[in-house]
XYZ file of C-alpha atoms in Angstrom:
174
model
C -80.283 -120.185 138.280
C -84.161 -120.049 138.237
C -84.263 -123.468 139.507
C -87.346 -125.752 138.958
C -85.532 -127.276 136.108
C -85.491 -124.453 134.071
C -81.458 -124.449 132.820
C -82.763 -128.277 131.722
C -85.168 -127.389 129.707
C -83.032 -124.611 128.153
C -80.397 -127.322 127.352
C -83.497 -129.545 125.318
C -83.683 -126.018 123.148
C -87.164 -125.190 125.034
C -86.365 -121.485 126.046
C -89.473 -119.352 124.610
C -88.341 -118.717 120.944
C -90.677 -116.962 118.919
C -93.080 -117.109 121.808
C -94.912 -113.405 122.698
C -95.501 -112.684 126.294
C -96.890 -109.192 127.679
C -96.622 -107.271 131.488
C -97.737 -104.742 132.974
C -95.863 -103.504 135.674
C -94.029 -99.908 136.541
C -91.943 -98.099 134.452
C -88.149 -99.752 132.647
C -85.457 -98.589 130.741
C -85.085 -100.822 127.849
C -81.556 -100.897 126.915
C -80.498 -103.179 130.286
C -78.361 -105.477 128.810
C -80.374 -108.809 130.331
C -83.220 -107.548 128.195
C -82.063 -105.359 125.483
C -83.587 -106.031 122.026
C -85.918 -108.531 123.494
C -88.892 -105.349 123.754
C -91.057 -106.050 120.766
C -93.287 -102.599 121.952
C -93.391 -100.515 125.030
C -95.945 -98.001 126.275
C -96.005 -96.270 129.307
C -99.479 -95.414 130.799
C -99.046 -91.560 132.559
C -96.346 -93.223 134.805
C -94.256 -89.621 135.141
C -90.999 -91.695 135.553
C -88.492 -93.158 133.734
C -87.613 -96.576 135.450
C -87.872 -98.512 137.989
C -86.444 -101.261 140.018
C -90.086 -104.099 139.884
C -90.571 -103.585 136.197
C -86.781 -104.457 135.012
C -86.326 -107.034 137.393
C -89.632 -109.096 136.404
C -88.579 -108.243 132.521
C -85.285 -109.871 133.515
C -87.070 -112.689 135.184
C -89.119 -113.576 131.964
C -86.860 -112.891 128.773
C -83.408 -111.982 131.101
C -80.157 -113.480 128.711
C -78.771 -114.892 131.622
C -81.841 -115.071 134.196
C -85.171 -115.470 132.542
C -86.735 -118.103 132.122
C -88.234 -117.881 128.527
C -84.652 -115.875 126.982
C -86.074 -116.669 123.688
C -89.268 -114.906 123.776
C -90.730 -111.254 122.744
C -91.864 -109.159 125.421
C -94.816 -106.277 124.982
C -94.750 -104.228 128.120
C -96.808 -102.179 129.210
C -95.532 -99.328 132.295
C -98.800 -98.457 134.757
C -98.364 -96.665 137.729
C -99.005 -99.005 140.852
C -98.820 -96.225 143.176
C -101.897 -94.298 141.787
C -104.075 -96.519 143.454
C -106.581 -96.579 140.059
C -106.723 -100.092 138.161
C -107.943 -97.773 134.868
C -104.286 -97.439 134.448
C -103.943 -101.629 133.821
C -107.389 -102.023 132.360
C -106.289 -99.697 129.991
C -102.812 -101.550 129.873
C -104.629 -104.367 129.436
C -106.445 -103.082 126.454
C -103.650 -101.767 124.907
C -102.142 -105.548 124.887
C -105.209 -107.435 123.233
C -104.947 -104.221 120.361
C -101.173 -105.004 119.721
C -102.392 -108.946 119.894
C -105.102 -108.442 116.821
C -102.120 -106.976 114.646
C -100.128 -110.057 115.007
C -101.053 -112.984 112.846
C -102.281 -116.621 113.507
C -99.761 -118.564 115.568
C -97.927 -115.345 116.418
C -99.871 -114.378 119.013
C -99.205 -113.040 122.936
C -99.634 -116.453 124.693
C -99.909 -114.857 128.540
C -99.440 -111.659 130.522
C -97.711 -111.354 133.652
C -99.212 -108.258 135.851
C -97.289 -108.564 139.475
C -100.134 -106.717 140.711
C -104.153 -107.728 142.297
C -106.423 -104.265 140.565
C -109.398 -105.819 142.001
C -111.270 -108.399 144.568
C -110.320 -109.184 147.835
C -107.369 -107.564 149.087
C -107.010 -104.962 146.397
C -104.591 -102.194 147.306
C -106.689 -100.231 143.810
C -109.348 -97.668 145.221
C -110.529 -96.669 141.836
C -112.070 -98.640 138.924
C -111.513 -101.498 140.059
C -114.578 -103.215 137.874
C -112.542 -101.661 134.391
C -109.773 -104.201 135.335
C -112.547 -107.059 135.443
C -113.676 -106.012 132.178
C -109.953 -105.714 130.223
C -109.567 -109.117 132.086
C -112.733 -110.728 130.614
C -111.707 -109.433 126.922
C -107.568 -110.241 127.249
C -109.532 -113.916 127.676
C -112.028 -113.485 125.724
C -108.747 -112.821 122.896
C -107.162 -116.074 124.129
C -104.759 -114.089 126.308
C -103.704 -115.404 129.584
C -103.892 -113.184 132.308
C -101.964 -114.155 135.415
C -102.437 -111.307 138.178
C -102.333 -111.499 142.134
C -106.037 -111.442 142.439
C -107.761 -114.350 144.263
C -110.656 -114.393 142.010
C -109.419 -115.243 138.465
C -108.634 -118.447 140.279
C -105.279 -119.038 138.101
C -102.831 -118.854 140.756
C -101.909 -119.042 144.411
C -99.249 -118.543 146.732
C -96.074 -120.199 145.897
C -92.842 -120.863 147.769
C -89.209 -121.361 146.617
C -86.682 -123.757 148.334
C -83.255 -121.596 147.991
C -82.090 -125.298 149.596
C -83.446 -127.568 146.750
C -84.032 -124.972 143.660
C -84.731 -127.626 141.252
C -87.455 -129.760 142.963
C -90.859 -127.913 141.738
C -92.683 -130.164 144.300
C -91.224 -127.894 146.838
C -92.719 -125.215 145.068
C -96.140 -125.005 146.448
């Protein structure tokens, strides 16, 4: 159960459908039952493995059958390798997301993107090009993408802390 009233709003028919989403995060296999079929494209950016355990379970988070919290929804995702250290690998991503967006027609489009990762500012564990993931930010926007990643800057999110006592009350959640 995701909590924060989620399983409601799946009962009022609100679960995602024919809504695109996008991450980047490392590397999945896509046939995992919780997510299978749900991949509208995949791309893996020089990751040099086949899966992961981050990149499934976030998929499974978002779009999961039985977990996520949008099951309806498409997924684009997009594999980078965290542990290279170079945020060209999710600026690139990043690009490669806003190029799949302009095929998809009005009212079709990838709403937000989901990158469980901080590729620049304060904090950054990215040594290299960190300004390139600025950049693919400013023109995922720019292409009315949301961009929600653990940087401090974009000012779109902060930390946030779930009650496993009280799973439904989102007041707890901050």
């Amino acid at each position: 159960n995701p909590g924060l009233g989620v399983r409601g709003l799946h009962k009022r028919g609100i679960t995602g459908e024919g809504v695109k989403v996008a991450i980047i995060d490392q590397p999945m296999f896509l046939d995992h039952p919780e997510f299978e079929g749900k991949v509208a494209a995949y791309k893996d950016f020089e990751c040099g493995s086949d899966s992961s355990m981050h990149g499934p379970a976030v998929a499974s988070l978002l779009v999961g059958e039985n977990t996520g919290t949008a099951p309806g929804a498409e997924l684009y995702f997009a594999a980078a390798p965290s542990w290279k250290g170079d945020s060209g690998y999710y600026a690139d991503a990043l690009d490669w997301i806003v190029e799949e967006n302009a095929k998809l027609s009005e009212g079709c489009k990838i709403r937000v993107v989901s990158v469980s990762a901080a590729p620049s500012g304060q904090g950054s564990p990215f040594e290299k090009n960190n300004e390139m993931w600025d950049e693919a930010v400013a023109r995922a926007e720019e292409a009315g993408i949301l961009v929600l990643d653990c940087t401090r800057h974009h000012g779109w999110i902060s930390s946030c802390y779930y009650d496993l006592d009280d799973p439904e009350d989102i007041a707890k959640c901050k």
